[in-house]
PDB file of C-alpha atoms in Angstrom:
ATOM      1  CA  MET A   1      17.469  -3.601  22.895  1.00 84.00           C
ATOM      2  CA  ARG A   2      15.906  -1.325  20.286  1.00 96.00           C
ATOM      3  CA  LYS A   3      17.519   2.085  19.893  1.00 98.00           C
ATOM      4  CA  LYS A   4      15.068   4.961  20.074  1.00 98.00           C
ATOM      5  CA  ILE A   5      14.457   6.922  16.877  1.00 98.00           C
ATOM      6  CA  ILE A   6      13.070  10.452  17.025  1.00 98.00           C
ATOM      7  CA  ALA A   7      12.229  12.087  13.713  1.00 98.00           C
ATOM      8  CA  GLY A   8      11.052  15.597  12.955  1.00 98.00           C
ATOM      9  CA  ASN A   9       8.491  15.942  10.185  1.00 97.00           C
ATOM     10  CA  TRP A  10       8.888  19.534   9.009  1.00 98.00           C
ATOM     11  CA  LYS A  11       5.928  19.282   6.601  1.00 97.00           C
ATOM     12  CA  MET A  12       5.646  22.325   4.265  1.00 98.00           C
ATOM     13  CA  ASN A  13       7.753  24.624   6.409  1.00 98.00           C
ATOM     14  CA  LYS A  14      11.113  26.405   6.086  1.00 98.00           C
ATOM     15  CA  THR A  15      12.847  27.669   2.969  1.00 98.00           C
ATOM     16  CA  PRO A  16      16.342  26.336   2.174  1.00 98.00           C
ATOM     17  CA  SER A  17      17.993  29.314   3.892  1.00 98.00           C
ATOM     18  CA  GLU A  18      15.705  28.956   6.911  1.00 98.00           C
ATOM     19  CA  THR A  19      16.585  25.261   6.974  1.00 98.00           C
ATOM     20  CA  VAL A  20      20.262  26.059   7.450  1.00 98.00           C
ATOM     21  CA  THR A  21      19.443  28.473  10.271  1.00 98.00           C
ATOM     22  CA  LEU A  22      17.230  25.963  12.084  1.00 98.00           C
ATOM     23  CA  ILE A  23      19.648  23.050  11.727  1.00 98.00           C
ATOM     24  CA  ASN A  24      22.491  25.190  13.041  1.00 98.00           C
ATOM     25  CA  GLU A  25      20.291  26.151  15.987  1.00 97.00           C
ATOM     26  CA  LEU A  26      19.303  22.554  16.715  1.00 98.00           C
ATOM     27  CA  LYS A  27      22.701  20.877  16.181  1.00 97.00           C
ATOM     28  CA  PRO A  28      23.977  21.293  19.749  1.00 97.00           C
ATOM     29  CA  LEU A  29      20.539  20.546  21.213  1.00 97.00           C
ATOM     30  CA  VAL A  30      19.894  17.124  19.651  1.00 97.00           C
ATOM     31  CA  VAL A  31      23.047  15.278  20.690  1.00 97.00           C
ATOM     32  CA  ASN A  32      22.033  12.029  22.377  1.00 97.00           C
ATOM     33  CA  GLU A  33      23.948   8.799  21.720  1.00 96.00           C
ATOM     34  CA  ASP A  34      20.934   6.774  22.816  1.00 96.00           C
ATOM     35  CA  VAL A  35      18.767   8.122  19.991  1.00 98.00           C
ATOM     36  CA  ASP A  36      18.789   8.113  16.180  1.00 98.00           C
ATOM     37  CA  VAL A  37      17.821  11.640  15.119  1.00 98.00           C
ATOM     38  CA  VAL A  38      16.163  12.305  11.749  1.00 98.00           C
ATOM     39  CA  PHE A  39      15.012  15.560  10.163  1.00 98.00           C
ATOM     40  CA  CYS A  40      12.493  14.978   7.357  1.00 98.00           C
ATOM     41  CA  VAL A  41      12.451  18.206   5.368  1.00 98.00           C
ATOM     42  CA  PRO A  42      10.727  19.526   2.228  1.00 98.00           C
ATOM     43  CA  ALA A  43      12.216  18.244  -1.032  1.00 98.00           C
ATOM     44  CA  ILE A  44      13.583  21.619  -2.053  1.00 98.00           C
ATOM     45  CA  SER A  45      15.678  21.729   1.129  1.00 98.00           C
ATOM     46  CA  LEU A  46      17.055  18.176   1.141  1.00 98.00           C
ATOM     47  CA  THR A  47      20.458  18.972  -0.351  1.00 98.00           C
ATOM     48  CA  THR A  48      20.802  22.052   1.834  1.00 98.00           C
ATOM     49  CA  ALA A  49      19.852  20.079   4.945  1.00 98.00           C
ATOM     50  CA  ILE A  50      22.323  17.287   4.190  1.00 98.00           C
ATOM     51  CA  GLU A  51      25.116  19.807   3.811  1.00 98.00           C
ATOM     52  CA  ALA A  52      24.124  21.673   6.980  1.00 98.00           C
ATOM     53  CA  ALA A  53      23.955  18.438   8.997  1.00 98.00           C
ATOM     54  CA  LYS A  54      27.281  17.078   7.759  1.00 97.00           C
ATOM     55  CA  GLY A  55      29.497  15.833  10.571  1.00 96.00           C
ATOM     56  CA  THR A  56      26.644  15.684  13.110  1.00 97.00           C
ATOM     57  CA  ASN A  57      24.413  12.918  14.451  1.00 97.00           C
ATOM     58  CA  ILE A  58      21.497  14.231  12.360  1.00 98.00           C
ATOM     59  CA  ASN A  59      20.189  12.047   9.521  1.00 98.00           C
ATOM     60  CA  ILE A  60      18.120  13.628   6.763  1.00 98.00           C
ATOM     61  CA  GLY A  61      14.918  12.113   5.431  1.00 98.00           C
ATOM     62  CA  ALA A  62      12.399  12.966   2.728  1.00 98.00           C
ATOM     63  CA  GLU A  63       8.697  13.514   3.334  1.00 98.00           C
ATOM     64  CA  ASN A  64       7.553  11.536   0.306  1.00 98.00           C
ATOM     65  CA  MET A  65       8.811   9.476  -2.632  1.00 98.00           C
ATOM     66  CA  HIS A  66       7.355   7.967  -5.799  1.00 98.00           C
ATOM     67  CA  PHE A  67       7.330   4.221  -6.415  1.00 98.00           C
ATOM     68  CA  GLU A  68       8.668   4.449  -9.981  1.00 97.00           C
ATOM     69  CA  GLU A  69      12.325   4.887 -10.962  1.00 95.00           C
ATOM     70  CA  SER A  70      11.605   7.580 -13.562  1.00 97.00           C
ATOM     71  CA  GLY A  71       8.986   8.652 -16.057  1.00 97.00           C
ATOM     72  CA  ALA A  72       6.165  11.063 -16.779  1.00 98.00           C
ATOM     73  CA  TYR A  73       5.281  11.862 -13.167  1.00 97.00           C
ATOM     74  CA  THR A  74       5.453  15.637 -13.053  1.00 97.00           C
ATOM     75  CA  GLY A  75       6.363  16.986  -9.653  1.00 95.00           C
ATOM     76  CA  GLU A  76       7.337  13.633  -8.149  1.00 97.00           C
ATOM     77  CA  ILE A  77      10.681  12.484  -6.734  1.00 98.00           C
ATOM     78  CA  ALA A  78      12.249   9.129  -7.616  1.00 98.00           C
ATOM     79  CA  PRO A  79      14.075   6.993  -5.023  1.00 98.00           C
ATOM     80  CA  ASN A  80      17.423   7.179  -6.839  1.00 97.00           C
ATOM     81  CA  MET A  81      17.172  10.982  -6.744  1.00 98.00           C
ATOM     82  CA  LEU A  82      17.056  10.706  -2.956  1.00 98.00           C
ATOM     83  CA  THR A  83      19.906   8.229  -2.600  1.00 98.00           C
ATOM     84  CA  ASP A  84      22.067  10.233  -4.998  1.00 98.00           C
ATOM     85  CA  ILE A  85      22.167  13.147  -2.551  1.00 97.00           C
ATOM     86  CA  GLY A  86      22.470  10.991   0.568  1.00 97.00           C
ATOM     87  CA  VAL A  87      18.913  10.741   1.920  1.00 98.00           C
ATOM     88  CA  LYS A  88      18.647   7.880   4.445  1.00 96.00           C
ATOM     89  CA  TYR A  89      14.951   7.889   5.429  1.00 98.00           C
ATOM     90  CA  VAL A  90      11.590   8.610   3.834  1.00 98.00           C
ATOM     91  CA  ILE A  91       8.156   9.124   5.404  1.00 98.00           C
ATOM     92  CA  ILE A  92       5.581   6.981   3.621  1.00 98.00           C
ATOM     93  CA  GLY A  93       1.804   7.108   3.939  1.00 97.00           C
ATOM     94  CA  HIS A  94       1.438  10.056   6.293  1.00 97.00           C
ATOM     95  CA  SER A  95      -2.230  10.785   6.971  1.00 95.00           C
ATOM     96  CA  GLU A  96      -1.926  14.150   5.233  1.00 95.00           C
ATOM     97  CA  ARG A  97      -0.665  12.399   2.097  1.00 96.00           C
ATOM     98  CA  ARG A  98      -3.572   9.989   2.316  1.00 95.00           C
ATOM     99  CA  GLU A  99      -6.154  12.731   2.919  1.00 94.00           C
ATOM    100  CA  TYR A 100      -4.981  15.420   0.508  1.00 96.00           C
ATOM    101  CA  PHE A 101      -3.093  13.492  -2.183  1.00 96.00           C
ATOM    102  CA  ALA A 102      -5.066  10.265  -2.562  1.00 95.00           C
ATOM    103  CA  GLU A 103      -2.454   7.938  -1.069  1.00 97.00           C
ATOM    104  CA  THR A 104      -3.850   4.440  -0.508  1.00 97.00           C
ATOM    105  CA  ASP A 105      -2.658   1.374   1.366  1.00 98.00           C
ATOM    106  CA  GLU A 106      -1.672  -0.068  -2.023  1.00 98.00           C
ATOM    107  CA  THR A 107       0.485   2.905  -3.073  1.00 98.00           C
ATOM    108  CA  VAL A 108       2.036   2.914   0.382  1.00 98.00           C
ATOM    109  CA  ASN A 109       3.050  -0.714  -0.164  1.00 98.00           C
ATOM    110  CA  LYS A 110       4.577   0.104  -3.567  1.00 98.00           C
ATOM    111  CA  LYS A 111       6.598   2.927  -2.032  1.00 98.00           C
ATOM    112  CA  VAL A 112       7.743   0.750   0.874  1.00 98.00           C
ATOM    113  CA  LEU A 113       9.012  -1.932  -1.508  1.00 98.00           C
ATOM    114  CA  LYS A 114      10.801   0.669  -3.638  1.00 98.00           C
ATOM    115  CA  ALA A 115      12.408   2.294  -0.610  1.00 98.00           C
ATOM    116  CA  PHE A 116      13.848  -1.034   0.513  1.00 98.00           C
ATOM    117  CA  GLU A 117      15.042  -1.736  -3.022  1.00 98.00           C
ATOM    118  CA  HIS A 118      17.105   1.448  -2.861  1.00 98.00           C
ATOM    119  CA  GLY A 119      18.361   1.058   0.700  1.00 98.00           C
ATOM    120  CA  ILE A 120      16.200   3.850   2.110  1.00 98.00           C
ATOM    121  CA  THR A 121      14.620   3.248   5.518  1.00 98.00           C
ATOM    122  CA  PRO A 122      10.854   3.816   5.304  1.00 98.00           C
ATOM    123  CA  ILE A 123       8.987   5.462   8.162  1.00 98.00           C
ATOM    124  CA  ILE A 124       5.605   3.872   7.523  1.00 98.00           C
ATOM    125  CA  CYS A 125       2.682   5.836   8.939  1.00 98.00           C
ATOM    126  CA  CYS A 126      -0.597   4.459  10.205  1.00 97.00           C
ATOM    127  CA  GLY A 127      -3.386   5.868  12.337  1.00 96.00           C
ATOM    128  CA  GLU A 128      -7.103   6.157  12.872  1.00 95.00           C
ATOM    129  CA  SER A 129      -9.566   9.030  12.675  1.00 91.00           C
ATOM    130  CA  LEU A 130     -11.585  10.228  15.647  1.00 88.00           C
ATOM    131  CA  THR A 131     -14.683   8.521  14.222  1.00 89.00           C
ATOM    132  CA  GLN A 132     -12.859   5.216  13.936  1.00 93.00           C
ATOM    133  CA  ARG A 133     -11.568   5.607  17.492  1.00 91.00           C
ATOM    134  CA  GLU A 134     -15.084   6.315  18.775  1.00 88.00           C
ATOM    135  CA  GLN A 135     -16.530   3.357  16.842  1.00 94.00           C
ATOM    136  CA  GLY A 136     -14.021   1.002  18.424  1.00 94.00           C
ATOM    137  CA  VAL A 137     -12.379  -0.124  15.188  1.00 95.00           C
ATOM    138  CA  THR A 138      -8.924   1.387  15.782  1.00 95.00           C
ATOM    139  CA  ILE A 139      -6.988  -1.885  16.071  1.00 97.00           C
ATOM    140  CA  ASP A 140      -8.754  -3.546  13.135  1.00 97.00           C
ATOM    141  CA  PHE A 141      -8.184  -0.514  10.927  1.00 97.00           C
ATOM    142  CA  ILE A 142      -4.496  -0.214  11.776  1.00 98.00           C
ATOM    143  CA  ARG A 143      -3.882  -3.946  11.372  1.00 98.00           C
ATOM    144  CA  GLN A 144      -5.209  -3.635   7.832  1.00 98.00           C
ATOM    145  CA  GLN A 145      -2.899  -0.690   7.105  1.00 98.00           C
ATOM    146  CA  ILE A 146       0.090  -2.645   8.424  1.00 98.00           C
ATOM    147  CA  LYS A 147      -0.723  -5.886   6.625  1.00 98.00           C
ATOM    148  CA  VAL A 148      -1.054  -4.162   3.253  1.00 98.00           C
ATOM    149  CA  ALA A 149       2.012  -1.949   3.809  1.00 98.00           C
ATOM    150  CA  PHE A 150       4.206  -5.013   4.463  1.00 98.00           C
ATOM    151  CA  LEU A 151       2.903  -7.144   1.590  1.00 98.00           C
ATOM    152  CA  ASN A 152       5.900  -8.870  -0.095  1.00 98.00           C
ATOM    153  CA  VAL A 153       8.352  -7.238   2.331  1.00 98.00           C
ATOM    154  CA  THR A 154      10.886  -9.783   3.597  1.00 98.00           C
ATOM    155  CA  SER A 155      11.536 -10.372   7.270  1.00 98.00           C
ATOM    156  CA  ALA A 156      15.078  -9.003   6.906  1.00 98.00           C
ATOM    157  CA  GLN A 157      13.692  -5.802   5.379  1.00 98.00           C
ATOM    158  CA  ALA A 158      10.902  -5.491   7.948  1.00 98.00           C
ATOM    159  CA  LYS A 159      13.395  -5.641  10.814  1.00 98.00           C
ATOM    160  CA  THR A 160      14.972  -2.394   9.571  1.00 98.00           C
ATOM    161  CA  ALA A 161      11.689  -0.543   9.001  1.00 98.00           C
ATOM    162  CA  VAL A 162      10.191   2.126  11.226  1.00 98.00           C
ATOM    163  CA  ILE A 163       6.446   2.299  11.853  1.00 98.00           C
ATOM    164  CA  ALA A 164       4.910   5.559  13.037  1.00 98.00           C
ATOM    165  CA  TYR A 165       1.560   5.299  14.786  1.00 97.00           C
ATOM    166  CA  GLU A 166      -0.132   8.681  14.527  1.00 94.00           C
ATOM    167  CA  PRO A 167      -3.778   8.943  15.572  1.00 94.00           C
ATOM    168  CA  ILE A 168      -5.136  11.413  13.038  1.00 91.00           C
ATOM    169  CA  TRP A 169      -7.194  13.157  15.694  1.00 86.00           C
ATOM    170  CA  ALA A 170      -3.995  14.065  17.576  1.00 82.00           C
ATOM    171  CA  ILE A 171      -1.957  15.507  14.687  1.00 77.00           C
ATOM    172  CA  GLY A 172      -1.520  19.244  15.097  1.00 73.00           C
ATOM    173  CA  THR A 173      -4.501  19.488  17.416  1.00 75.00           C
ATOM    174  CA  GLY A 174      -2.658  19.681  20.707  1.00 75.00           C
ATOM    175  CA  LYS A 175      -4.485  16.510  21.745  1.00 73.00           C
ATOM    176  CA  VAL A 176      -2.265  13.595  22.672  1.00 73.00           C
ATOM    177  CA  ALA A 177      -3.367  10.011  23.013  1.00 82.00           C
ATOM    178  CA  THR A 178      -3.014   8.906  26.592  1.00 90.00           C
ATOM    179  CA  THR A 179       0.088   6.875  27.333  1.00 93.00           C
ATOM    180  CA  GLU A 180      -2.139   3.824  27.709  1.00 94.00           C
ATOM    181  CA  GLN A 181      -3.848   4.416  24.342  1.00 94.00           C
ATOM    182  CA  ALA A 182      -0.534   4.903  22.556  1.00 95.00           C
ATOM    183  CA  GLN A 183       1.028   1.816  24.134  1.00 97.00           C
ATOM    184  CA  GLU A 184      -2.045  -0.302  23.420  1.00 96.00           C
ATOM    185  CA  VAL A 185      -1.920   0.433  19.687  1.00 97.00           C
ATOM    186  CA  CYS A 186       1.869   0.148  19.380  1.00 98.00           C
ATOM    187  CA  LYS A 187       1.688  -3.226  21.152  1.00 98.00           C
ATOM    188  CA  ALA A 188      -1.041  -4.334  18.727  1.00 98.00           C
ATOM    189  CA  ILE A 189       1.151  -3.258  15.793  1.00 98.00           C
ATOM    190  CA  ARG A 190       4.046  -5.327  17.130  1.00 98.00           C
ATOM    191  CA  GLU A 191       1.726  -8.315  17.578  1.00 98.00           C
ATOM    192  CA  CYS A 192       0.535  -7.863  13.992  1.00 98.00           C
ATOM    193  CA  ILE A 193       4.143  -7.899  12.738  1.00 98.00           C
ATOM    194  CA  ALA A 194       4.730 -11.085  14.767  1.00 98.00           C
ATOM    195  CA  GLU A 195       1.740 -12.685  13.018  1.00 98.00           C
ATOM    196  CA  ILE A 196       3.020 -11.672   9.585  1.00 98.00           C
ATOM    197  CA  TYR A 197       6.605 -12.752  10.280  1.00 98.00           C
ATOM    198  CA  ASP A 198       7.783 -14.002  13.675  1.00 98.00           C
ATOM    199  CA  THR A 199       8.655 -12.824  17.177  1.00 98.00           C
ATOM    200  CA  ASP A 200      12.244 -11.926  16.259  1.00 98.00           C
ATOM    201  CA  THR A 201      11.083  -9.598  13.497  1.00 98.00           C
ATOM    202  CA  ALA A 202       8.467  -8.034  15.762  1.00 98.00           C
ATOM    203  CA  GLU A 203      11.038  -7.446  18.485  1.00 98.00           C
ATOM    204  CA  ALA A 204      13.472  -5.824  16.034  1.00 98.00           C
ATOM    205  CA  ILE A 205      11.151  -3.354  14.332  1.00 98.00           C
ATOM    206  CA  ARG A 206      10.945   0.151  15.787  1.00 98.00           C
ATOM    207  CA  ILE A 207       7.546   1.743  16.393  1.00 98.00           C
ATOM    208  CA  GLN A 208       7.167   5.476  16.948  1.00 98.00           C
ATOM    209  CA  TYR A 209       4.284   7.430  18.396  1.00 95.00           C
ATOM    210  CA  GLY A 210       3.346  10.696  16.721  1.00 93.00           C
ATOM    211  CA  GLY A 211       0.673  13.290  17.291  1.00 85.00           C
ATOM    212  CA  SER A 212       1.397  16.488  19.218  1.00 81.00           C
ATOM    213  CA  VAL A 213       4.413  14.986  21.005  1.00 89.00           C
ATOM    214  CA  SER A 214       5.956  17.547  23.364  1.00 92.00           C
ATOM    215  CA  ALA A 215       8.894  17.821  25.739  1.00 94.00           C
ATOM    216  CA  ASP A 216       6.445  17.169  28.578  1.00 93.00           C
ATOM    217  CA  SER A 217       4.778  14.081  27.113  1.00 92.00           C
ATOM    218  CA  ALA A 218       7.876  12.456  25.564  1.00 95.00           C
ATOM    219  CA  PRO A 219       9.477  10.853  28.660  1.00 96.00           C
ATOM    220  CA  GLU A 220       6.380   8.918  29.672  1.00 96.00           C
ATOM    221  CA  LEU A 221       5.500   7.931  26.093  1.00 95.00           C
ATOM    222  CA  PHE A 222       9.001   6.748  25.248  1.00 96.00           C
ATOM    223  CA  ALA A 223       9.238   4.742  28.470  1.00 96.00           C
ATOM    224  CA  GLN A 224       6.530   2.362  27.236  1.00 97.00           C
ATOM    225  CA  ALA A 225       7.571  -1.152  26.245  1.00 97.00           C
ATOM    226  CA  ASP A 226       6.449  -0.876  22.628  1.00 98.00           C
ATOM    227  CA  ILE A 227       7.113   2.805  21.866  1.00 98.00           C
ATOM    228  CA  ASP A 228      10.566   3.323  20.374  1.00 98.00           C
ATOM    229  CA  GLY A 229      10.531   7.071  19.838  1.00 98.00           C
ATOM    230  CA  GLY A 230       8.436   9.645  18.073  1.00 97.00           C
ATOM    231  CA  LEU A 231       7.528  11.245  14.766  1.00 97.00           C
ATOM    232  CA  VAL A 232       7.297  14.893  15.795  1.00 96.00           C
ATOM    233  CA  GLY A 233       5.540  17.620  13.836  1.00 93.00           C
ATOM    234  CA  GLY A 234       5.305  21.209  15.033  1.00 92.00           C
ATOM    235  CA  ALA A 235       7.694  20.790  17.962  1.00 94.00           C
ATOM    236  CA  SER A 236      10.480  19.689  15.602  1.00 96.00           C
ATOM    237  CA  LEU A 237      10.683  23.248  14.281  1.00 97.00           C
ATOM    238  CA  LYS A 238      11.529  24.688  17.690  1.00 96.00           C
ATOM    239  CA  PRO A 239      14.393  24.449  20.191  1.00 94.00           C
ATOM    240  CA  ASP A 240      12.063  22.293  22.314  1.00 93.00           C
ATOM    241  CA  PHE A 241      12.848  19.467  19.901  1.00 97.00           C
ATOM    242  CA  GLY A 242      16.162  19.178  21.734  1.00 97.00           C
ATOM    243  CA  LYS A 243      14.271  18.431  24.947  1.00 97.00           C
ATOM    244  CA  ILE A 244      12.300  15.712  23.191  1.00 98.00           C
ATOM    245  CA  VAL A 245      15.475  14.112  21.817  1.00 98.00           C
ATOM    246  CA  ASN A 246      17.035  14.305  25.279  1.00 98.00           C
ATOM    247  CA  TYR A 247      13.931  12.946  27.007  1.00 97.00           C
ATOM    248  CA  ASN A 248      16.075  10.568  29.094  1.00 95.00           C
ATOM    249  CA  LYS A 249      18.564  13.111  30.409  1.00 91.00           C
TER     250      LYS A 249
END
């Protein structure tokens, strides 16, 4: 049975000192042996977060990573820089990275391959816009994102990956896909992985739902057969994140 994974995407929020305060506040609230808990924090706070989370069940992840080892890439972060300080996860291909920083399916694939090369678990994001949803091309669009993201990824690597389905129209808007909509897409993603690899790989991979996840919506969402947790934005910066992590209590 797949273990749930609930990750907080802090985005561009919290200074290093504020990071310590928030982690100390959340530590006693996010204890749940049934769930892998990840805080993905801004790069400047990674070392601080790792230190603050030491000895707890909280894993620390990065929000982005470059696909080269080193070089003339001003402002970027190399994978070995992340592993050197103990980062375990990295968000790759978030819709905001695609929209504002020209991320493409191809660069997502390069980053995914590099993350695996360095033993970092990628949280690979996919999701459709409202226009795509209304035009009825959601599944086709997301299948393309998944197929390109997993190009040249081995089955063994894919089994350890995390996929985060985040409908763009639900991110930070307060709108949440219905349970049926979320399950439908996550099921289609799993079927796509089965086509690329096999049933065993598809059954092993964990698929999150993201997009205005709340303490109220989490229990029903996470009870679905193909939803293995959530990638949580705004709510991960509040004590309510503890209620999301403890959705089954």
